[in-house]
CSV table of C-alpha atoms in Angstrom, one decimal:
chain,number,residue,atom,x,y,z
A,1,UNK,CA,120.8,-96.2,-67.0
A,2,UNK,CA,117.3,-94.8,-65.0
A,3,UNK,CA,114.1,-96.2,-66.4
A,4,UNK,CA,110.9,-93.8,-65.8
A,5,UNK,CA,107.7,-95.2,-66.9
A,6,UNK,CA,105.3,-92.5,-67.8
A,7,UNK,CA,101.6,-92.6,-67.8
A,8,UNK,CA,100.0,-90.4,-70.3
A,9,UNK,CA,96.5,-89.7,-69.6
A,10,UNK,CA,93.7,-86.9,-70.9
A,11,UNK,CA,93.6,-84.2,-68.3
A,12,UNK,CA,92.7,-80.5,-68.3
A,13,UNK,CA,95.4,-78.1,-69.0
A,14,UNK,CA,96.4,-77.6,-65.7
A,15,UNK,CA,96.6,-81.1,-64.6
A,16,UNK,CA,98.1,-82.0,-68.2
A,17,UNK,CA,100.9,-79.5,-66.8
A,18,UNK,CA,101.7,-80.2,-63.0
A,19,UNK,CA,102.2,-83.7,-64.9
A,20,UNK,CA,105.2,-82.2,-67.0
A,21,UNK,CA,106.4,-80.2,-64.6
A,22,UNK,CA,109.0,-82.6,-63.2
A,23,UNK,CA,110.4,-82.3,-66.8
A,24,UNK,CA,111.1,-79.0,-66.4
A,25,UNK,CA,114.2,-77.3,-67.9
A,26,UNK,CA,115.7,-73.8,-68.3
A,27,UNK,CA,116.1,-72.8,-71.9
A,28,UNK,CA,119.7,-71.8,-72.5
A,29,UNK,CA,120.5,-68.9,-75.0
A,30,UNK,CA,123.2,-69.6,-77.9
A,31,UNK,CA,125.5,-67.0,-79.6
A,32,UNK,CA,124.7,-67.0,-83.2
A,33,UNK,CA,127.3,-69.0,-84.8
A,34,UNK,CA,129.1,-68.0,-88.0
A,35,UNK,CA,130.7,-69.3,-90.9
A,36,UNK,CA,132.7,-67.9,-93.6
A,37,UNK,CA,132.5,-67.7,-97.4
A,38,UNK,CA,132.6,-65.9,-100.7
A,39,UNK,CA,134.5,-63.5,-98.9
A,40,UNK,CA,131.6,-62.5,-96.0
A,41,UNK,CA,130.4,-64.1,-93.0
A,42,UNK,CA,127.0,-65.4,-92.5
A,43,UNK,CA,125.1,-66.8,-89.6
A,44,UNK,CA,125.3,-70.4,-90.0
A,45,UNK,CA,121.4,-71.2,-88.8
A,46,UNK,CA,120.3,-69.3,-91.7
A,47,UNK,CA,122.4,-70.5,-94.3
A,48,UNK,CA,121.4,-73.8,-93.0
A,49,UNK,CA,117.6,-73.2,-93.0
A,50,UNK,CA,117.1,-70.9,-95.7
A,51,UNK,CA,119.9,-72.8,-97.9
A,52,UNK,CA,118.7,-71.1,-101.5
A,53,UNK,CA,119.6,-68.0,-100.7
A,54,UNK,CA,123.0,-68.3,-100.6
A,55,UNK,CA,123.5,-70.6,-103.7
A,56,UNK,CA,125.4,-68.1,-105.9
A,57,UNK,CA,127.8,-67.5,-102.9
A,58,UNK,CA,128.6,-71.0,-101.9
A,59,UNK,CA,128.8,-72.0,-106.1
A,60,UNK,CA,131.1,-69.1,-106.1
A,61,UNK,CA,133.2,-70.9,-103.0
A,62,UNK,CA,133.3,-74.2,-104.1
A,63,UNK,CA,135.1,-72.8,-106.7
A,64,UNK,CA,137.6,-70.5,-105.1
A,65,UNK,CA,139.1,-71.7,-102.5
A,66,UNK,CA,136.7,-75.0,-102.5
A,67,UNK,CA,135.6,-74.6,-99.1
A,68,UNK,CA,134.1,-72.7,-96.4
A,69,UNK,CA,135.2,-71.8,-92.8
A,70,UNK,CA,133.5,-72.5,-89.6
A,71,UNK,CA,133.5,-69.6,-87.0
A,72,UNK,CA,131.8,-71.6,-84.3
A,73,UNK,CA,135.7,-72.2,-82.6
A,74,UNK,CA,139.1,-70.3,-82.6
A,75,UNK,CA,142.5,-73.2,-83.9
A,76,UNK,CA,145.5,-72.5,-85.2
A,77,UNK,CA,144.4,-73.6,-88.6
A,78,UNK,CA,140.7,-72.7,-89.8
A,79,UNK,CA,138.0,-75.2,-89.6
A,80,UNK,CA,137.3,-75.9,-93.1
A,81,UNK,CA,133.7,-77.3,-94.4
A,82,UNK,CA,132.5,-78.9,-97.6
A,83,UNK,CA,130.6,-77.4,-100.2
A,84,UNK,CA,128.9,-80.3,-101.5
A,85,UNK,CA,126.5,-79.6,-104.6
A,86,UNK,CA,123.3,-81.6,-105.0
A,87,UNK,CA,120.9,-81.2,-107.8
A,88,UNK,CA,121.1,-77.6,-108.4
A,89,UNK,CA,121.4,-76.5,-104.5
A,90,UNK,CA,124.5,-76.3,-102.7
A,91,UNK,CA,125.0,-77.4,-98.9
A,92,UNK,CA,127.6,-77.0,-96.2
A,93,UNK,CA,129.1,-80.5,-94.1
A,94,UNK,CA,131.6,-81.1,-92.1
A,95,UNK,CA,135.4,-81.5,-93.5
A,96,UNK,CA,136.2,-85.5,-92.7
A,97,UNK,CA,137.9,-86.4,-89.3
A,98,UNK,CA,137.6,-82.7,-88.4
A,99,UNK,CA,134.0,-82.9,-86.3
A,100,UNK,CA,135.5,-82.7,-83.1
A,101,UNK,CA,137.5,-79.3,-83.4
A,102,UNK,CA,134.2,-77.8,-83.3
A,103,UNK,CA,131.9,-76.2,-80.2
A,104,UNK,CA,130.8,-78.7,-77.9
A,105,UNK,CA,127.8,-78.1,-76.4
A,106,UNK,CA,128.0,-76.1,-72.8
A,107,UNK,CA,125.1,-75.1,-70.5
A,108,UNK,CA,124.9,-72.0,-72.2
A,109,UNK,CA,125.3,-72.7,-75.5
A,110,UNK,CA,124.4,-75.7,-78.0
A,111,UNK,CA,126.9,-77.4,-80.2
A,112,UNK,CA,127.6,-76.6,-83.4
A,113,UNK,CA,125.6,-78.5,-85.9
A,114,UNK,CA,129.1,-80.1,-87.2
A,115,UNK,CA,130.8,-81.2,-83.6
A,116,UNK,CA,131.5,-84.7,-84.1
A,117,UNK,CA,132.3,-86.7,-80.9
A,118,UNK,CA,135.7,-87.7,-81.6
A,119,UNK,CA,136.4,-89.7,-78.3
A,120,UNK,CA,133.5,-91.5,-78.9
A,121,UNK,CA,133.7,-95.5,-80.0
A,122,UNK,CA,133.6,-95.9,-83.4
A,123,UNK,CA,130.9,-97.8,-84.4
A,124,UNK,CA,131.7,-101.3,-86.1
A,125,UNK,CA,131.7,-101.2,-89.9
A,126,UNK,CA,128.6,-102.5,-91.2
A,127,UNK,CA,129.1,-106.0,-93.0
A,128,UNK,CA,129.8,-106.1,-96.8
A,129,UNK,CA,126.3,-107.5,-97.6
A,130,UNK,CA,124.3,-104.8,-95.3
A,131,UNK,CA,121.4,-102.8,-96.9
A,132,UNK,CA,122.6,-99.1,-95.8
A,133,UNK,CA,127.0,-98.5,-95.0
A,134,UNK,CA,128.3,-95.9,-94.3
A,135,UNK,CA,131.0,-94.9,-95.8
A,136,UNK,CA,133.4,-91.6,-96.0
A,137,UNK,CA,131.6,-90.4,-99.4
A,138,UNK,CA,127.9,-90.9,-97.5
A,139,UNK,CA,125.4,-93.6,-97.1
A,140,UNK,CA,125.8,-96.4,-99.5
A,141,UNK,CA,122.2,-98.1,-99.8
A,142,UNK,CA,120.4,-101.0,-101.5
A,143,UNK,CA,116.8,-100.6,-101.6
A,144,UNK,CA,113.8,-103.0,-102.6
A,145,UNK,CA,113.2,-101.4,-105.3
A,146,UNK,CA,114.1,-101.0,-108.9
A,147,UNK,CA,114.6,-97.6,-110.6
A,148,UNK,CA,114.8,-99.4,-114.1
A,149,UNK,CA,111.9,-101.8,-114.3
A,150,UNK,CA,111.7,-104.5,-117.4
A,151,UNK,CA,107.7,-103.9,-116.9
A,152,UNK,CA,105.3,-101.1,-115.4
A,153,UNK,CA,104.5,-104.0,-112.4
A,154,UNK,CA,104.9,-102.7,-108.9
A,155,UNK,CA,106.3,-104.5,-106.2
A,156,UNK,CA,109.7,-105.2,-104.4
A,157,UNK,CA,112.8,-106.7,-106.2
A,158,UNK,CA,115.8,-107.9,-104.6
A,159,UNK,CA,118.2,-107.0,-106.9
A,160,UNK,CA,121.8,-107.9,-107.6
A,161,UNK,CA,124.2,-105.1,-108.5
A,162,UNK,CA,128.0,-104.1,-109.0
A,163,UNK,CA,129.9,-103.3,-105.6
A,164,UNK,CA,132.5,-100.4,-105.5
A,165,UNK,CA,135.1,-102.9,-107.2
A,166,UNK,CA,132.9,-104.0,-110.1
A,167,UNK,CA,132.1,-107.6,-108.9
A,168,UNK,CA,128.4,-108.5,-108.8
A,169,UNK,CA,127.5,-109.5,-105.2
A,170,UNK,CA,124.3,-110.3,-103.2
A,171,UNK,CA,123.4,-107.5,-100.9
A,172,UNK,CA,120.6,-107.1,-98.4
A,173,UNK,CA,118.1,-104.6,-99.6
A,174,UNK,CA,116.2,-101.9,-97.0
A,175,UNK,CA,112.8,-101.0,-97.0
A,176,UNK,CA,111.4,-97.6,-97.5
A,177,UNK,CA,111.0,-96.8,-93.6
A,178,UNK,CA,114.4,-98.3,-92.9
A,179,UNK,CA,115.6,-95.9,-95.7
A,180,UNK,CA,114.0,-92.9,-94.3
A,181,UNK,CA,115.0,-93.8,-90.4
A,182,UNK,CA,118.3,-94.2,-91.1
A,183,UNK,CA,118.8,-90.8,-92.6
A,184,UNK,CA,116.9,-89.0,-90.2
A,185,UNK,CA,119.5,-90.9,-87.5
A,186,UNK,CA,122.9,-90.4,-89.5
A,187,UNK,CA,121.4,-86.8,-90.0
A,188,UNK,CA,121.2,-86.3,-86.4
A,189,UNK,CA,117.5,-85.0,-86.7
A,190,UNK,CA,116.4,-87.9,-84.0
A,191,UNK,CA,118.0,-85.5,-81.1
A,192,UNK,CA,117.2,-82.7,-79.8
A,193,UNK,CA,119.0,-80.4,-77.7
A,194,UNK,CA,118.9,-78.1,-74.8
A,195,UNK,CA,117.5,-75.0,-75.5
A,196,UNK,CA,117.1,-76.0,-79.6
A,197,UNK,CA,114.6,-73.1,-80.1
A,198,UNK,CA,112.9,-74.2,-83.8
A,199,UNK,CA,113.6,-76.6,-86.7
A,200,UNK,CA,112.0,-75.9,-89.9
A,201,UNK,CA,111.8,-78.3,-93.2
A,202,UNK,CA,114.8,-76.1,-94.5
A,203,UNK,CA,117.1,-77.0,-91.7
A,204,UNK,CA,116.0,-80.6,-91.8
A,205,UNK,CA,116.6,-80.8,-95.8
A,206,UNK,CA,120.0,-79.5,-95.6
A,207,UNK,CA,121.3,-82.3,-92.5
A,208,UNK,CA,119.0,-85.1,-95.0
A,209,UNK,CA,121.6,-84.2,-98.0
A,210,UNK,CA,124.7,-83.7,-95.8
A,211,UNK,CA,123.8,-87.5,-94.7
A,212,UNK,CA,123.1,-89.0,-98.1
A,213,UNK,CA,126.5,-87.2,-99.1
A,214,UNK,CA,128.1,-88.8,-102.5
A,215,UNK,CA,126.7,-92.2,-101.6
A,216,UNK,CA,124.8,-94.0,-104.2
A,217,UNK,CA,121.4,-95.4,-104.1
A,218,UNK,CA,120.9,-99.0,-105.8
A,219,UNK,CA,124.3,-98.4,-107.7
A,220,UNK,CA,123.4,-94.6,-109.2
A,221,UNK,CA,124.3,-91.0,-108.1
A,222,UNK,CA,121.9,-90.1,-105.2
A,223,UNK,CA,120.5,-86.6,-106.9
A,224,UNK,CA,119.7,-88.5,-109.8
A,225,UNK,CA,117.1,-91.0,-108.6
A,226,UNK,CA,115.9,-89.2,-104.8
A,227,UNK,CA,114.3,-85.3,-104.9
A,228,UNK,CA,114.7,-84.2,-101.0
A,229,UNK,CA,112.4,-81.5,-101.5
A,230,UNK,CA,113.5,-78.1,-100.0
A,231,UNK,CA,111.8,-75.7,-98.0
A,232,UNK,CA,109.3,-73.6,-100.2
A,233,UNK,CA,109.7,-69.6,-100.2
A,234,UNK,CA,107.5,-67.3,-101.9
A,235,UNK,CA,110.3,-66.0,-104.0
A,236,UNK,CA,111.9,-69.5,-104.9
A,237,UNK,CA,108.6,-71.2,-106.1
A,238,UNK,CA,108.8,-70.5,-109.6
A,239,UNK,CA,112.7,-72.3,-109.0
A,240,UNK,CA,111.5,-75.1,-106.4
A,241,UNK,CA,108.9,-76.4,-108.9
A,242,UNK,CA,111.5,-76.0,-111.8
A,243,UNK,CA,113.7,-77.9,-110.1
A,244,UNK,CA,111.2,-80.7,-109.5
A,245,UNK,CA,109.9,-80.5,-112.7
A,246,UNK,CA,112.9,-81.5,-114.3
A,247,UNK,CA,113.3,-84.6,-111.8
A,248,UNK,CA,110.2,-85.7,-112.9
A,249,UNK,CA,110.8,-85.5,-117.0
A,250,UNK,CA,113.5,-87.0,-116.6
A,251,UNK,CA,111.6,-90.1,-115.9
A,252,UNK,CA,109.8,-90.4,-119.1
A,253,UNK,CA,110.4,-94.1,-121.2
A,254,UNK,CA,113.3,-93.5,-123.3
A,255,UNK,CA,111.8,-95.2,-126.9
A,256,UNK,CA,107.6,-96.3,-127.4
A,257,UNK,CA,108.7,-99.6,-126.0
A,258,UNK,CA,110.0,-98.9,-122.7
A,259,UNK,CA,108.7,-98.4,-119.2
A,260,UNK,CA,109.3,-94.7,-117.4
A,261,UNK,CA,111.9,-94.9,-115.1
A,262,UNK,CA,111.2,-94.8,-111.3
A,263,UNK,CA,112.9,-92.5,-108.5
A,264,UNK,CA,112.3,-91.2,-105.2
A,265,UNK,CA,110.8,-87.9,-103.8
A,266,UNK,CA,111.1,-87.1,-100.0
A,267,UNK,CA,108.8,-84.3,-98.5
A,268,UNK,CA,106.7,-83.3,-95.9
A,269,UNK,CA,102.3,-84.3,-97.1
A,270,UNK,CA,100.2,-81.8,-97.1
A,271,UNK,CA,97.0,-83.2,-98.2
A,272,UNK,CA,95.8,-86.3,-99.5
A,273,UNK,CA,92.5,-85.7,-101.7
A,274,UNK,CA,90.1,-87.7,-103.9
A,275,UNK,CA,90.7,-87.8,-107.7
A,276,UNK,CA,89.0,-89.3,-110.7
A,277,UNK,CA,90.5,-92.3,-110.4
A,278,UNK,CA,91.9,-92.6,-106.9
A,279,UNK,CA,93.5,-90.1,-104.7
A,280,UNK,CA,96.5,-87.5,-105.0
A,281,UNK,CA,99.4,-86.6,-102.6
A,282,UNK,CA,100.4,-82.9,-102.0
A,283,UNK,CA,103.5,-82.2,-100.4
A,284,UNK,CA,103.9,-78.6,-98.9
A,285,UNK,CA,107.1,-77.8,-100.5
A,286,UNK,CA,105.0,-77.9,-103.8
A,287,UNK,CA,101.9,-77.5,-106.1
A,288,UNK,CA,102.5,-80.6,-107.8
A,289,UNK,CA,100.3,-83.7,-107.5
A,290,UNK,CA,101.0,-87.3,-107.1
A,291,UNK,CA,98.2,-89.6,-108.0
A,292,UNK,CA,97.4,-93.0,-106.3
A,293,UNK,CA,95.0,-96.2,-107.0
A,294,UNK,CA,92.5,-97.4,-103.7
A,295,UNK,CA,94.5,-100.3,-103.4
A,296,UNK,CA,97.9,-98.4,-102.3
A,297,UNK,CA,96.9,-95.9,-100.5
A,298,UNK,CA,94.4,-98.3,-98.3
A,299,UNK,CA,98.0,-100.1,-97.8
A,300,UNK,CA,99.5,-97.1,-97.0
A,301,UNK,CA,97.3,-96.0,-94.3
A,302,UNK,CA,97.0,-99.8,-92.8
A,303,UNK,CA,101.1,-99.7,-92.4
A,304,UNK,CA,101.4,-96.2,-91.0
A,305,UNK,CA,98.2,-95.9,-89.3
A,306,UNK,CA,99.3,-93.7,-86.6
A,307,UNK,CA,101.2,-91.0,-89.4
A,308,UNK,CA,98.1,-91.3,-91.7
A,309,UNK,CA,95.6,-90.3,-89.2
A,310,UNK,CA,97.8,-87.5,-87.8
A,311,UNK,CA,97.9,-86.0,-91.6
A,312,UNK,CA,96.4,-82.2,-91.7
A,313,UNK,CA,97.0,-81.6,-87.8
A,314,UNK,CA,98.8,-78.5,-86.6
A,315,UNK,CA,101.0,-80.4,-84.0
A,316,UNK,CA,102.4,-83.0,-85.8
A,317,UNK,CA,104.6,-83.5,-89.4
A,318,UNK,CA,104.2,-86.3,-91.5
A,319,UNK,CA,107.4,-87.2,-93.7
A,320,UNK,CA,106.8,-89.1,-96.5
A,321,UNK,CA,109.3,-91.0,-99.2
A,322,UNK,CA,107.9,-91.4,-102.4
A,323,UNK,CA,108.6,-93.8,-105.3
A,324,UNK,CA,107.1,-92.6,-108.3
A,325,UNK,CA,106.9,-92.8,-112.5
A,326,UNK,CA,106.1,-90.9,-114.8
A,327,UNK,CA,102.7,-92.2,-116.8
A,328,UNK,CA,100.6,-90.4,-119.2
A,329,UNK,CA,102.3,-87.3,-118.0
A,330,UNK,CA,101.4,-87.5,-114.6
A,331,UNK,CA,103.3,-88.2,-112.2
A,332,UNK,CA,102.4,-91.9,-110.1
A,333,UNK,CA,103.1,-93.1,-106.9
A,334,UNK,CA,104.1,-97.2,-106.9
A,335,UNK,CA,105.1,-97.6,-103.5
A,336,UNK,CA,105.9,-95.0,-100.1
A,337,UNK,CA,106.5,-94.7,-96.6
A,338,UNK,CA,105.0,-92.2,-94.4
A,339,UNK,CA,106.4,-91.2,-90.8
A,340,UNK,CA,104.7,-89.8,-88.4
A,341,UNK,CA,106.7,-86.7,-86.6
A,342,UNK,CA,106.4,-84.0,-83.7
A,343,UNK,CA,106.2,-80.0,-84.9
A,344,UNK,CA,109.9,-79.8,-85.0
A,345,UNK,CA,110.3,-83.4,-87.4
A,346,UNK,CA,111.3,-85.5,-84.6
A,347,UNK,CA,110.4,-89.0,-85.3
A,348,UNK,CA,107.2,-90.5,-83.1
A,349,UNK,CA,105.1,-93.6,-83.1
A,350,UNK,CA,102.3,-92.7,-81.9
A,351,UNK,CA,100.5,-89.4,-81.2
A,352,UNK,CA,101.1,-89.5,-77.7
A,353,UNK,CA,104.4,-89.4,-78.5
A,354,UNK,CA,104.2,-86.5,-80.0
A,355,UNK,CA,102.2,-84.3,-77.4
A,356,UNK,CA,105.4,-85.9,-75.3
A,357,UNK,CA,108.0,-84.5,-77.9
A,358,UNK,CA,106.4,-81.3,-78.8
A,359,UNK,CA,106.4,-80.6,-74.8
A,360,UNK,CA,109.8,-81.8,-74.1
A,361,UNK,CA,110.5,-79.1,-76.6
A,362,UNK,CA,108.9,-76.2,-75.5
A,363,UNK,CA,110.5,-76.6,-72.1
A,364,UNK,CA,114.3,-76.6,-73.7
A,365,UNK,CA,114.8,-80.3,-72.8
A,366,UNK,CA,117.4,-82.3,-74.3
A,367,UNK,CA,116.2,-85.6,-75.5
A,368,UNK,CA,116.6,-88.0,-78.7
A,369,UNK,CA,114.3,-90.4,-79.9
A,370,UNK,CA,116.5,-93.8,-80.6
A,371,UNK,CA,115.7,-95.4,-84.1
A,372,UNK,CA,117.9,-98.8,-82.9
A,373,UNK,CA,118.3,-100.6,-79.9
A,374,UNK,CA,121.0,-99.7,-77.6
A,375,UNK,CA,123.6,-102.8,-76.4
A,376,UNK,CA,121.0,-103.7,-74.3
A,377,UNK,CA,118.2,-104.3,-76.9
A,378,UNK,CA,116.2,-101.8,-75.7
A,379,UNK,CA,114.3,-99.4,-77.3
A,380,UNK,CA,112.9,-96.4,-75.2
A,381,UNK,CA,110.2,-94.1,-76.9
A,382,UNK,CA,112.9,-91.3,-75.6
A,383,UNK,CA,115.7,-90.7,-73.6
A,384,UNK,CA,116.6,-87.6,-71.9
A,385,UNK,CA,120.2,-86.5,-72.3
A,386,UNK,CA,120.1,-83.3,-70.0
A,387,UNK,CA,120.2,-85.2,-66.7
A,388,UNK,CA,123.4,-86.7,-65.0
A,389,UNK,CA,122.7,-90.1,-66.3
A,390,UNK,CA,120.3,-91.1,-69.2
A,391,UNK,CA,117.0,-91.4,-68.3
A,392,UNK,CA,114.7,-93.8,-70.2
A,393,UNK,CA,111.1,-92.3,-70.8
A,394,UNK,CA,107.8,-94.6,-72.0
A,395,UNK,CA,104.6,-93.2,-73.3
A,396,UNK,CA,101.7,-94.9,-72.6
A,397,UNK,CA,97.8,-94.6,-74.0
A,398,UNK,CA,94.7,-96.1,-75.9
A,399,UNK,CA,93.5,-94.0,-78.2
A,400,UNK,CA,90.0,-93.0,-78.3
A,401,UNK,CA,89.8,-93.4,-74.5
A,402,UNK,CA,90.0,-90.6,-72.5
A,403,UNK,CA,88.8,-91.7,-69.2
């Protein structure tokens, strides 16, 4: 593997770009793929982006004949793909073991989202006792934190729960972040490739619950205690905040006596403002308000400094993943993770990072940003997966010091 060391510095514009030029790529085009269902075709990039719009097709599917067909490749026998339901949305994956009959990637053409490597080394099962497996039904995960608490007290529990066989066991738990990062990697939204034109929340939302699959979270069903918001549209408002509505009652104490119930909510911030008694969260896929104390959102913005500050700024996204309750009718946040993102939701640590990702975008590159070490133990800020062999690329910079 080729190691490049970058050195990321303030220039004008046109410096700024001879410096990026040796990064330079030709976009490539891509046919519009298709896929099949309810008896019509559809293209495939907006039924992945623009997912509520086809609800009433795909519930019909799921139905009759149970699945839908990808047109991305021509086989003897169709290439079928699951319509999985979660919440009240419905989302295409890919049929199990069936990945790599679908289109590779060619210099002219990206691969479809579903192409699955299928020479590739299979990755060694994770142990019993790890935090996040993966299994055929989706991500299996233990968190630190509990969704039942005996008292309204915040803080991180290392629980002990049932395993698939009934037997009570010890497991690791994972925090927030590590939660987070490993669906953005098992959702394959970490890579980018050549020519990959845009990625909106909706696209990112559907590959988020394709990943989290039928896999439970801390021992329940994954809708029932995590909200992965989806992409707001003018005309499904009234259904989006509906939707999350629901989630939300459904939190309330069952009896005087009891605590509310806790769960997750995963969106992209808006805004963070002042309140009476603290601050409240925004996300942009809704009108609804999270409120916060001093005390956890100055911890919030000391652990993800670098996502915090980039909050409100047109180049960059911050994700966040929420746990909340539900307390005198409003909606409180006990503990979240924020990560810091370029404009098209690839994950970066820093915000020269994401000036580095944004541009490696606009020029069609193909490049991922690795969330785990490789065999080596490195880490790279990005590698660049368009050249004949990897090349390694490191961002460096002080902030607040232009010269």
């Amino acid at each position: 593997m080729i190691s490049i060391v970058f050195c990321w510095v303030y220039a004008p514009p046109d410096r700024d770009n001879r410096f990026i030029s040796c990064l330079l790529s030709a976009k490539t085009s891509m046919s519009a793929i298709r896929v099949a269902f309810d008896d019509r075709t559809y293209v495939l990039e907006d039924v992945l982006e623009n997912g509520a719009r086809y609800v009433r097709q795909l519930e019909r599917a799921r139905k009759t004949p149970g699945w839908a067909e990808c047109q991305c490749a021509q086989h003897d026998t169709p290439l079928r793909l699951v319509i999985r339901r979660y919440g009240s949305m419905y989302h295409l994956a890919g049929w199990p073991d069936d990945g790599h009959r679908h289109a590779k990637a060619t210099p002219t053409a990206k691969a479809c989202p579903f192409y699955k490597d299928g020479s590739a080394v299979t990755t060694k099962a994770a142990p019993a006792d790890a935090a996040i497996r993966k299994t055929a039904a989706g991500l299996n995960t233990r968190l630190d934190v509990v969704f039942a608490p005996a008292s309204t007290a915040a803080g991180p529990v290392k629980p002990t729960t049932p395993d698939a066989a009934g037997e009570r066991k010890s497991r690791q738990t994972a925090s927030l972040l590590a939660f987070l990062q490993s669906l953005w990697s098992e959702a394959s939204l970490n890579v980018w490739p050549a020519g990959g034109g845009t990625r909106n929340w909706g696209f990112c939302s559907t590959a988020l619950v394709e990943a989290i699959g039928d896999g439970p979270i801390n021992g329940q069903q994954a809708d029932r205690v995590l909200h992965v918001m989806r992409r707001f549209e003018a005309d499904q408002s009234k259904a989006i905040n509906d939707e999350l509505d629901q989630f939300i009652a459904a939190l309330a104490p069952v009896g005087e006596a009891a605590p509310s119930r806790r769960a997750l909510v995963l969106g992209e911030i808006n805004e963070i403002g002042p309140s009476k008694y603290g601050h409240t969260i925004t996300l942009r896929q809704s009108r609804r308000r999270y409120y916060t104390d001093n005390r956890l959102l100055d911890k919030v913005a000391a652990s993800y400094r670098f996502a915090y500050a980039a909050i409100g700024e047109k180049q960059a996204r911050v994700v966040t993943l929420m746990l909340v309750e539900l307390k005198n009718g409003y909606a409180r946040v006990v503990d979240a993770c924020l990560m810091l993102c370029s404009a098209t939701f690839l994950p970066c640590d820093s915000s020269f990072e994401v000036a580095m990702a944004n541009r490696l975008t606009r020029e069609g590159r193909a490049f991922e940003k690795p969330l785990s070490p490789n065999a080596d133990g490195i880490l790279p800020d990005f590698v660049l997966t368009d050249t004949p062999q990897a090349v390694e690329i490191e961002v460096y910079g002080l902030n607040g010091l232009a010269e």
